[in-house]
Amino acid sequence: MAGSVYGERFRVMTWGESHGKGIGVVVDGCPAGLSLEEADIQALLDRRRPGQSRFTTQRDEADAVEILSGVFEGRTTGTPISLEVRNKDQRSRDYSAIKDIYRPGHADFTYDAKYGFRDYRGGGRSSGRETIGRVAAGAIAQKLLGTLGIGVRAYTKAVGGIAVDPARFDLEKMWENRLYMPDPKAAEEAEAFLAEAMARKDSVGGVAECVITGLPAGIGEPVFDKLDACLAKAVLSIGGVKGFEVGDGFRAAKALGSENNDPFRLDKAGRAETGTNHAGGILGGISDGAPVVFRAAIKPTPSIASVQQTVTRDGKEQELEIKGRHDPIIVPRAVVVVEAMAALTVADLLLTGMMSRMEWVHKIYGGPYEDRDGK
Amino acid sequence: MAGSVYGERFRVMTWGESHGKGIGVVVDGCPAGLSLEEADIQALLDRRRPGQSRFTTQRDEADAVEILSGVFEGRTTGTPISLEVRNKDQRSRDYSAIKDIYRPGHADFTYDAKYGFRDYRGGGRSSGRETIGRVAAGAIAQKLLGTLGIGVRAYTKAVGGIAVDPARFDLEKMWENRLYMPDPKAAEEAEAFLAEAMARKDSVGGVAECVITGLPAGIGEPVFDKLDACLAKAVLSIGGVKGFEVGDGFRAAKALGSENNDPFRLDKAGRAETGTNHAGGILGGISDGAPVVFRAAIKPTPSIASVQQTVTRDGKEQELEIKGRHDPIIVPRAVVVVEAMAALTVADLLLTGMMSRMEWVHKIYGGPYEDRDGK
Amino acid sequence: MAGSVYGERFRVMTWGESHGKGIGVVVDGCPAGLSLEEADIQALLDRRRPGQSRFTTQRDEADAVEILSGVFEGRTTGTPISLEVRNKDQRSRDYSAIKDIYRPGHADFTYDAKYGFRDYRGGGRSSGRETIGRVAAGAIAQKLLGTLGIGVRAYTKAVGGIAVDPARFDLEKMWENRLYMPDPKAAEEAEAFLAEAMARKDSVGGVAECVITGLPAGIGEPVFDKLDACLAKAVLSIGGVKGFEVGDGFRAAKALGSENNDPFRLDKAGRAETGTNHAGGILGGISDGAPVVFRAAIKPTPSIASVQQTVTRDGKEQELEIKGRHDPIIVPRAVVVVEAMAALTVADLLLTGMMSRMEWVHKIYGGPYEDRDGK
Amino acid sequence: MAGSVYGERFRVMTWGESHGKGIGVVVDGCPAGLSLEEADIQALLDRRRPGQSRFTTQRDEADAVEILSGVFEGRTTGTPISLEVRNKDQRSRDYSAIKDIYRPGHADFTYDAKYGFRDYRGGGRSSGRETIGRVAAGAIAQKLLGTLGIGVRAYTKAVGGIAVDPARFDLEKMWENRLYMPDPKAAEEAEAFLAEAMARKDSVGGVAECVITGLPAGIGEPVFDKLDACLAKAVLSIGGVKGFEVGDGFRAAKALGSENNDPFRLDKAGRAETGTNHAGGILGGISDGAPVVFRAAIKPTPSIASVQQTVTRDGKEQELEIKGRHDPIIVPRAVVVVEAMAALTVADLLLTGMMSRMEWVHKIYGGPYEDRDGK
């Protein structure tokens, strides 16, 4: 495997470069019989699209998705679903300025080190446009999860040092500001902070938080494919993410056992109802039925307009001044990608979980024996 | 896959329960020709063994490893290496106290939710003893990496709120205290803090840090199998880990771009030499040649002696008082597991990386053409 | 992957060399709740054991299997099942005669070409003893399939040119002769033919046939993971197998479409009832409910006592006379291995098939919506 | 996995239905630096294209391929290569005749049994058009193998009972007849035989043979991923293939050991030079350096114009008369697909083989030690 495949059962393969002919993804393993149309996917793609506010890049692309296979008469057929977004903004710019120089904080040098050369146009495969494939596939996973009453929602938890105040938290308010922060006051402060950074030709980092609700207990595999381990990989695979934590995360490292253990109760549906949820809905790598809560630390946009020290391809030191407009923050456009990756991960493990009991195998296939094993 | 397989090329499958007949691992994909003997593996197993200090459990097992296959005349043959540790401490205790009750912070409930029932003896598969398989396999990966000059070293970075002081950091000192802290003064304070927690029948969390040195630039696959994403999964798959960060991690979320970007330079070997290393040796998911630095947040031991609220298998609320002695902290025994998981991850991606250039394919297989592609 | 892993969901990893410490297998992905004990596995291992007749080698080993994990109170727990057979016959023989010479028809040269050296004791990993791991894991798969009413049975179809006569076919008779031929008259002739070959220091080939009954329609994945494609790989992976055919196989290549198409009917259970079954129970790579029938062509034992031409490790031509007694035919001992591989393949695809419809996902997990997709 | 992914390192995912918007494939894992342009792929696609003779269907499509990603300035970049062929022939025909009826010998019933419903237009995913993705990806694999001097060539070995006469075999002659038979006389007879079958509204089967030359010794993994096992799966995964054999195949089952063993010799390059090559270039599942030779048995086209017995979706018996023109034989169009699958398999195992020795790991990555392991 060379890194562009994700998932074992609900499996996706993404492709495409920033300034190539297009970006796409193929989904193999979506069960047959799910209602699906292009609008389901377009809705999420529109959320990651640039050009929506003064804080996002000005590249104006429709990013219109096309379903090329795997859907017949409005439903998935069980065969691969190919999704494609053609690049419209391929005009042959002048890349001579960055062709032979390594931008700090970018993958320019590491791609050269790995492959011997690279597609330098707009970052090539390492561009943020790569996430179109993730979001498109994630939209299908979210549709699937929705039919089971499972919701996946991510939002901006913090911009630099400015965090959502739990006392003011209101999820619906995230749609009312361009930063997707569920706290209008924090959003306002964050916008001011961002404007200031932009004025100084600088960029800022932040934190995205994601909550998965309605997940049955029992999802995730023991040992290596724990639910939180898989989510960690999913999230760290997004460009710019430098940290992951579930439940109390790094705060748990400072807590006492008597503080960190959630007193354990079950609701009527047989799901954990801990109230405190320090564990973040996962025990031993397996969901306990409480909401799954995790966070991603995202670094400041590496493309900044101020002068930076770097080297050229042949090792000469040189100053670099990056031209053009760039997002001063990655987080607001990343939240929909975090949702997509979480949905892909959960859908994959949910399908896997179907095979965990003989009793469920018999539920699907029946069998001739009254006195079956596994009951 | 049901979760007990790790790696794609350097692939391991672990097995075993806390109170079953033994614990083991099979490694498929170790290249032929690596010197290997049981002592290489035993040395690391001894570091994770309990019964070494008053802060670790009193179960006294030799945990002697046996190599059952894949090694001939002192070298690996390229075929699967089976490693096994027989459990000596299988005496039939009385588990009636925990058989039908869910211990807070443990996987008792979630295993039942997933499989319908569980091996309740000593935590079964979710016990910390499961990590014997990881450490045994990791020892082989570390031996392999060592022949390339790649070192993997983890240590205790913090115990509760007591962290290693960078000014006092001395890696060799980690061997001089039972907490594996590379700062004698912090270790002393931490021991006092731990003793106090134990006296109160409580436990504490902490942070492990790991540094990988000598890694060539170019390791890690773009998009989903980024080096840091794979490390995140590796580390979160260890029981009790609640967070992961690489380089500046969550601090990067509060930084400005001008602070977070590492000014870029190359050393004579063509590796990144950033000095600052905010990125933690990884750009775009691919190693840049600088040391790879990451941290794991580890929760306090969930088994505490004080009274806790929980429910029984049939949903009745009940108070629970866990008997027996338990480690008051997981971190010191986890550091060798973190090393093992890091080594397995790096070995796997290093082998994958061999296939990234046509020029390297030709280096192995030759070919009849003077004017080959890929040069 | 380095070749010792089989299956995607019902996944096994085998290990062990002919004259190492033992042979074993770990099974990851067996659903929880299947009744299992060592006797289930031993029964099949005893069928492949040598030393049972004058046509099989004289190595007398009990090949007693031990279950080391994954079973609790008589049922599988959903965690990995480790099975092990210790080698008893490890006495240090003198291998100098074959250490530096390549036996014709064996893997001696190819292992050296691949790995640079090899464990030459008794064939090492390429020995027929490797199949112990397959049969042990296959026994679990067969137990699983049995609870669904699916049967897998292989037998000797032909020895050299002597084939079972369809008119005399009686499956139960296979147990009455040491060749496992379901036709007493053919078995008698075959034994005479074999005795003659042995007298001439020669060996013979043959054909194994396998029938899978009770398989529901719908098993197998389209395109690359077709049921027959997976069976072909399963069967060709057994040492000595040189050909595979399903249904009419190579005869279909000589047939007309009007002869080869099965007139199509359905029985009351909704399974194909073609009568003719030229297709062998598979259409488009997916089971149609009729019995699945396939055959394996197996070469003569390569170890023969007559003088052969070959070369030494350093390329010198040399005559070779192989000492010791060897089976003059592989087929009778291979039939249980063919069964095992078929059972592993079917169990794997059966589990995969559970995920093919949204309706089945909802059957397991329920969901809050009256009007669900996929119905 | 749901069946549309092939390969572990050189990994492809195909997509598309007969009458959907298009057919395509994404290749992940092609090493960087391979020269590649659309013409390389188009050349092979043109060989599988229909409408080339009176023996192939009249659907006239250009099947023009487009490279959408992964190639920059004429060379592969190491990132996924997306290939796409848009369907031109999507006109909305009247499918009411086959919508609710199961065509004998087709996958209509089995798709319904698996997924609950199907895309019935032109066979949907089970159509022969699915092979476009295989051939397109295979063209890249063949280009890669070509740079190493490895050739893959398939041709028609037999049409019904009319086989190529070894005495007249001339590979170059295959291009001179529409059946791709390397024997002009056999081709002439076969054409007459075919014409006769067509006149009787019938179809015929045949055999394809493939030879791989220049393959180094040592390719293929022991136990489950043997070279011949992987080729068997590759070939059986092609629609209509009912049998596979390598080397002497089913003839080996009738041979004596003294006849079947190849006297062993090595040429100057260290490859097996057996002359007889009964083994077909593979011993113990690993290439020995001699040409790899295998055959595929292909059934007659199931779509025949004569009246057939079958059932409708709701189980009613009905007579079916298939309209339209169909190829009376699959073999000539399948040979390029066999080549493609063989090339994909060999490329995958060739990349895997790079990781089999520590000495080769060091050859790529170097290392600080004079006295390295693995030498």
mmCIF file of N, CA and C in Angstrom, chain B residues 275-354:
data_model
loop_
_atom_site.group_PDB
_atom_site.id
_atom_site.type_symbol
_atom_site.label_atom_id
_atom_site.label_comp_id
_atom_site.label_asym_id
_atom_site.label_seq_id
_atom_site.Cartn_x
_atom_site.Cartn_y
_atom_site.Cartn_z
ATOM 1 N N GLY B 275 17.074 22.778 14.041
ATOM 2 C CA GLY B 275 17.332 23.398 15.341
ATOM 3 C C GLY B 275 16.070 23.435 16.158
ATOM 4 N N THR B 276 15.100 24.227 15.727
ATOM 5 C CA THR B 276 13.871 24.361 16.512
ATOM 6 C C THR B 276 13.039 23.081 16.532
ATOM 7 N N ASN B 277 12.917 22.415 15.403
ATOM 8 C CA ASN B 277 12.148 21.161 15.280
ATOM 9 C C ASN B 277 10.741 21.227 15.901
ATOM 10 N N HIS B 278 10.030 22.312 15.640
ATOM 11 C CA HIS B 278 8.626 22.376 16.077
ATOM 12 C C HIS B 278 7.808 21.274 15.402
ATOM 13 N N ALA B 279 8.235 20.892 14.201
ATOM 14 C CA ALA B 279 7.477 19.911 13.428
ATOM 15 C C ALA B 279 7.656 18.500 13.970
ATOM 16 N N GLY B 280 8.680 18.283 14.801
ATOM 17 C CA GLY B 280 8.904 16.937 15.319
ATOM 18 C C GLY B 280 9.428 15.980 14.276
ATOM 19 N N GLY B 281 10.157 16.504 13.297
ATOM 20 C CA GLY B 281 10.839 15.629 12.335
ATOM 21 C C GLY B 281 9.963 15.093 11.210
ATOM 22 N N ILE B 282 8.759 15.631 11.101
ATOM 23 C CA ILE B 282 7.823 15.137 10.080
ATOM 24 C C ILE B 282 7.151 16.304 9.364
ATOM 25 N N LEU B 283 7.190 16.311 8.039
ATOM 26 C CA LEU B 283 6.500 17.336 7.238
ATOM 27 C C LEU B 283 5.645 16.638 6.191
ATOM 28 N N GLY B 284 4.362 16.963 6.173
ATOM 29 C CA GLY B 284 3.464 16.320 5.213
ATOM 30 C C GLY B 284 3.371 14.827 5.448
ATOM 31 N N GLY B 285 3.654 14.394 6.678
ATOM 32 C CA GLY B 285 3.529 12.981 7.007
ATOM 33 C C GLY B 285 4.758 12.160 6.677
ATOM 34 N N ILE B 286 5.818 12.831 6.212
ATOM 35 C CA ILE B 286 7.033 12.134 5.769
ATOM 36 C C ILE B 286 8.212 12.665 6.577
ATOM 37 N N SER B 287 9.090 11.771 7.016
ATOM 38 C CA SER B 287 10.227 12.188 7.840
ATOM 39 C C SER B 287 11.126 13.153 7.077
ATOM 40 N N ASP B 288 11.650 14.148 7.788
ATOM 41 C CA ASP B 288 12.554 15.104 7.124
ATOM 42 C C ASP B 288 14.016 14.886 7.524
ATOM 43 N N GLY B 289 14.257 13.882 8.362
ATOM 44 C CA GLY B 289 15.631 13.581 8.744
ATOM 45 C C GLY B 289 16.002 14.104 10.123
ATOM 46 N N ALA B 290 15.233 15.055 10.645
ATOM 47 C CA ALA B 290 15.441 15.527 12.013
ATOM 48 C C ALA B 290 14.854 14.484 12.972
ATOM 49 N N PRO B 291 15.248 14.509 14.263
ATOM 50 C CA PRO B 291 14.696 13.526 15.191
ATOM 51 C C PRO B 291 13.162 13.605 15.237
ATOM 52 N N VAL B 292 12.529 12.460 15.248
ATOM 53 C CA VAL B 292 11.076 12.395 15.385
ATOM 54 C C VAL B 292 10.751 12.362 16.880
ATOM 55 N N VAL B 293 9.918 13.309 17.310
ATOM 56 C CA VAL B 293 9.603 13.422 18.735
ATOM 57 C C VAL B 293 8.093 13.390 18.914
ATOM 58 N N PHE B 294 7.621 12.464 19.760
ATOM 59 C CA PHE B 294 6.182 12.451 20.043
ATOM 60 C C PHE B 294 5.909 12.090 21.503
ATOM 61 N N ARG B 295 4.705 12.371 21.942
ATOM 62 C CA ARG B 295 4.321 12.136 23.343
ATOM 63 C C ARG B 295 2.985 11.399 23.426
ATOM 64 N N ALA B 296 2.823 10.635 24.498
ATOM 65 C CA ALA B 296 1.571 9.933 24.767
ATOM 66 C C ALA B 296 1.051 10.322 26.135
ATOM 67 N N ALA B 297 -0.225 10.726 26.197
ATOM 68 C CA ALA B 297 -0.862 11.011 27.493
ATOM 69 C C ALA B 297 -1.478 9.720 28.012
ATOM 70 N N ILE B 298 -1.126 9.351 29.221
ATOM 71 C CA ILE B 298 -1.578 8.064 29.768
ATOM 72 C C ILE B 298 -2.405 8.309 31.025
ATOM 73 N N LYS B 299 -3.555 7.696 31.065
ATOM 74 C CA LYS B 299 -4.475 7.938 32.176
ATOM 75 C C LYS B 299 -3.994 7.233 33.447
ATOM 76 N N PRO B 300 -4.543 7.613 34.598
ATOM 77 C CA PRO B 300 -4.197 6.919 35.838
ATOM 78 C C PRO B 300 -4.701 5.471 35.780
ATOM 79 N N THR B 301 -4.036 4.564 36.445
ATOM 80 C CA THR B 301 -4.493 3.176 36.544
ATOM 81 C C THR B 301 -5.962 3.154 36.970
ATOM 82 N N PRO B 302 -6.828 2.488 36.224
ATOM 83 C CA PRO B 302 -8.232 2.475 36.624
ATOM 84 C C PRO B 302 -8.525 1.608 37.854
ATOM 85 N N SER B 303 -7.674 0.612 38.108
ATOM 86 C CA SER B 303 -7.897 -0.230 39.300
ATOM 87 C C SER B 303 -7.429 0.506 40.542
ATOM 88 N N ILE B 304 -8.373 1.058 41.282
ATOM 89 C CA ILE B 304 -8.019 1.727 42.534
ATOM 90 C C ILE B 304 -8.773 1.059 43.685
ATOM 91 N N ALA B 305 -8.193 1.190 44.858
ATOM 92 C CA ALA B 305 -8.721 0.442 46.005
ATOM 93 C C ALA B 305 -9.893 1.147 46.686
ATOM 94 N N SER B 306 -10.107 2.402 46.385
ATOM 95 C CA SER B 306 -11.206 3.106 47.055
ATOM 96 C C SER B 306 -12.554 2.673 46.453
ATOM 97 N N VAL B 307 -13.599 2.947 47.182
ATOM 98 C CA VAL B 307 -14.936 2.511 46.781
ATOM 99 C C VAL B 307 -15.420 3.266 45.546
ATOM 100 N N GLN B 308 -15.992 2.527 44.573
ATOM 101 C CA GLN B 308 -16.484 3.155 43.346
ATOM 102 C C GLN B 308 -17.923 2.725 43.046
ATOM 103 N N GLN B 309 -18.623 3.579 42.327
ATOM 104 C CA GLN B 309 -19.990 3.280 41.903
ATOM 105 C C GLN B 309 -19.978 2.589 40.545
ATOM 106 N N THR B 310 -20.732 1.512 40.442
ATOM 107 C CA THR B 310 -20.831 0.869 39.134
ATOM 108 C C THR B 310 -22.091 0.022 39.056
ATOM 109 N N VAL B 311 -22.191 -0.795 37.990
ATOM 110 C CA VAL B 311 -23.353 -1.671 37.845
ATOM 111 C C VAL B 311 -22.896 -3.113 37.608
ATOM 112 N N THR B 312 -23.796 -4.024 37.850
ATOM 113 C CA THR B 312 -23.530 -5.437 37.583
ATOM 114 C C THR B 312 -23.939 -5.757 36.147
ATOM 115 N N ARG B 313 -23.630 -6.987 35.720
ATOM 116 C CA ARG B 313 -23.979 -7.421 34.356
ATOM 117 C C ARG B 313 -25.450 -7.266 34.051
ATOM 118 N N ASP B 314 -26.289 -7.478 35.082
ATOM 119 C CA ASP B 314 -27.723 -7.353 34.831
ATOM 120 C C ASP B 314 -28.252 -5.965 35.175
ATOM 121 N N GLY B 315 -27.335 -4.996 35.279
ATOM 122 C CA GLY B 315 -27.759 -3.607 35.331
ATOM 123 C C GLY B 315 -28.041 -3.030 36.725
ATOM 124 N N LYS B 316 -27.804 -3.812 37.767
ATOM 125 C CA LYS B 316 -28.055 -3.289 39.116
ATOM 126 C C LYS B 316 -26.901 -2.423 39.580
ATOM 127 N N GLU B 317 -27.214 -1.284 40.193
ATOM 128 C CA GLU B 317 -26.152 -0.424 40.710
ATOM 129 C C GLU B 317 -25.522 -1.084 41.935
ATOM 130 N N GLN B 318 -24.223 -0.922 42.061
ATOM 131 C CA GLN B 318 -23.523 -1.577 43.151
ATOM 132 C C GLN B 318 -22.209 -0.857 43.442
ATOM 133 N N GLU B 319 -21.782 -0.903 44.699
ATOM 134 C CA GLU B 319 -20.474 -0.350 45.041
ATOM 135 C C GLU B 319 -19.412 -1.406 44.829
ATOM 136 N N LEU B 320 -18.248 -0.947 44.392
ATOM 137 C CA LEU B 320 -17.166 -1.894 44.113
ATOM 138 C C LEU B 320 -15.896 -1.437 44.819
ATOM 139 N N GLU B 321 -15.233 -2.399 45.458
ATOM 140 C CA GLU B 321 -13.947 -2.119 46.088
ATOM 141 C C GLU B 321 -12.953 -3.133 45.523
ATOM 142 N N ILE B 322 -12.032 -2.675 44.693
ATOM 143 C CA ILE B 322 -11.114 -3.609 44.033
ATOM 144 C C ILE B 322 -10.020 -4.052 44.989
ATOM 145 N N LYS B 323 -9.871 -5.361 45.112
ATOM 146 C CA LYS B 323 -8.880 -5.932 46.022
ATOM 147 C C LYS B 323 -7.543 -6.131 45.302
ATOM 148 N N GLY B 324 -6.554 -6.483 46.069
ATOM 149 C CA GLY B 324 -5.263 -6.841 45.496
ATOM 150 C C GLY B 324 -4.428 -5.594 45.223
ATOM 151 N N ARG B 325 -3.135 -5.811 44.927
ATOM 152 C CA ARG B 325 -2.291 -4.651 44.651
ATOM 153 C C ARG B 325 -2.233 -4.376 43.165
ATOM 154 N N HIS B 326 -2.262 -3.129 42.817
ATOM 155 C CA HIS B 326 -2.181 -2.732 41.410
ATOM 156 C C HIS B 326 -1.171 -1.601 41.274
ATOM 157 N N ASP B 327 -0.538 -1.529 40.131
ATOM 158 C CA ASP B 327 0.364 -0.406 39.870
ATOM 159 C C ASP B 327 -0.392 0.890 40.082
ATOM 160 N N PRO B 328 0.174 1.853 40.801
ATOM 161 C CA PRO B 328 -0.516 3.142 40.954
ATOM 162 C C PRO B 328 -0.296 4.040 39.733
ATOM 163 N N ILE B 329 0.535 3.600 38.795
ATOM 164 C CA ILE B 329 0.811 4.383 37.588
ATOM 165 C C ILE B 329 1.186 3.423 36.459
ATOM 166 N N ILE B 330 0.719 3.740 35.275
ATOM 167 C CA ILE B 330 0.982 2.859 34.129
ATOM 168 C C ILE B 330 2.268 3.257 33.403
ATOM 169 N N VAL B 331 2.588 4.540 33.446
ATOM 170 C CA VAL B 331 3.611 5.107 32.561
ATOM 171 C C VAL B 331 4.949 4.365 32.546
ATOM 172 N N PRO B 332 5.574 4.100 33.700
ATOM 173 C CA PRO B 332 6.924 3.512 33.624
ATOM 174 C C PRO B 332 6.951 2.165 32.914
ATOM 175 N N ARG B 333 5.903 1.367 33.098
ATOM 176 C CA ARG B 333 5.875 0.080 32.400
ATOM 177 C C ARG B 333 5.456 0.258 30.945
ATOM 178 N N ALA B 334 4.827 1.378 30.633
ATOM 179 C CA ALA B 334 4.368 1.604 29.257
ATOM 180 C C ALA B 334 5.476 2.105 28.340
ATOM 181 N N VAL B 335 6.540 2.687 28.897
ATOM 182 C CA VAL B 335 7.531 3.300 27.994
ATOM 183 C C VAL B 335 8.137 2.272 27.040
ATOM 184 N N VAL B 336 8.407 1.088 27.529
ATOM 185 C CA VAL B 336 8.993 0.088 26.631
ATOM 186 C C VAL B 336 7.966 -0.376 25.583
ATOM 187 N N VAL B 337 6.701 -0.288 25.928
ATOM 188 C CA VAL B 337 5.657 -0.633 24.957
ATOM 189 C C VAL B 337 5.563 0.458 23.880
ATOM 190 N N VAL B 338 5.689 1.712 24.305
ATOM 191 C CA VAL B 338 5.711 2.824 23.350
ATOM 192 C C VAL B 338 6.886 2.649 22.387
ATOM 193 N N GLU B 339 8.029 2.324 22.908
ATOM 194 C CA GLU B 339 9.199 2.067 22.049
ATOM 195 C C GLU B 339 8.905 0.953 21.048
ATOM 196 N N ALA B 340 8.310 -0.118 21.541
ATOM 197 C CA ALA B 340 8.016 -1.265 20.679
ATOM 198 C C ALA B 340 7.079 -0.868 19.547
ATOM 199 N N MET B 341 6.015 -0.150 19.895
ATOM 200 C CA MET B 341 5.047 0.229 18.873
ATOM 201 C C MET B 341 5.669 1.194 17.869
ATOM 202 N N ALA B 342 6.516 2.099 18.349
ATOM 203 C CA ALA B 342 7.192 3.024 17.437
ATOM 204 C C ALA B 342 8.120 2.259 16.496
ATOM 205 N N ALA B 343 8.829 1.293 17.052
ATOM 206 C CA ALA B 343 9.775 0.531 16.232
ATOM 207 C C ALA B 343 9.036 -0.291 15.177
ATOM 208 N N LEU B 344 7.933 -0.913 15.563
ATOM 209 C CA LEU B 344 7.148 -1.689 14.600
ATOM 210 C C LEU B 344 6.646 -0.803 13.468
ATOM 211 N N THR B 345 6.195 0.396 13.831
ATOM 212 C CA THR B 345 5.656 1.330 12.848
ATOM 213 C C THR B 345 6.734 1.803 11.881
ATOM 214 N N VAL B 346 7.869 2.155 12.422
ATOM 215 C CA VAL B 346 8.948 2.667 11.582
ATOM 216 C C VAL B 346 9.503 1.560 10.690
ATOM 217 N N ALA B 347 9.656 0.354 11.236
ATOM 218 C CA ALA B 347 10.169 -0.754 10.421
ATOM 219 C C ALA B 347 9.231 -1.018 9.247
ATOM 220 N N ASP B 348 7.941 -0.981 9.525
ATOM 221 C CA ASP B 348 6.952 -1.244 8.483
ATOM 222 C C ASP B 348 7.031 -0.182 7.379
ATOM 223 N N LEU B 349 7.093 1.084 7.765
ATOM 224 C CA LEU B 349 7.123 2.162 6.776
ATOM 225 C C LEU B 349 8.463 2.233 6.056
ATOM 226 N N LEU B 350 9.507 1.824 6.737
ATOM 227 C CA LEU B 350 10.833 1.801 6.116
ATOM 228 C C LEU B 350 10.865 0.767 4.990
ATOM 229 N N LEU B 351 10.290 -0.394 5.246
ATOM 230 C CA LEU B 351 10.229 -1.420 4.193
ATOM 231 C C LEU B 351 9.358 -0.922 3.039
ATOM 232 N N THR B 352 8.207 -0.332 3.374
ATOM 233 C CA THR B 352 7.337 0.229 2.333
ATOM 234 C C THR B 352 8.090 1.230 1.467
ATOM 235 N N GLY B 353 8.887 2.049 2.112
ATOM 236 C CA GLY B 353 9.591 3.122 1.415
ATOM 237 C C GLY B 353 10.553 2.619 0.350
ATOM 238 N N MET B 354 10.995 1.362 0.487
ATOM 239 C CA MET B 354 11.927 0.798 -0.507
ATOM 240 C C MET B 354 11.316 0.764 -1.895
#
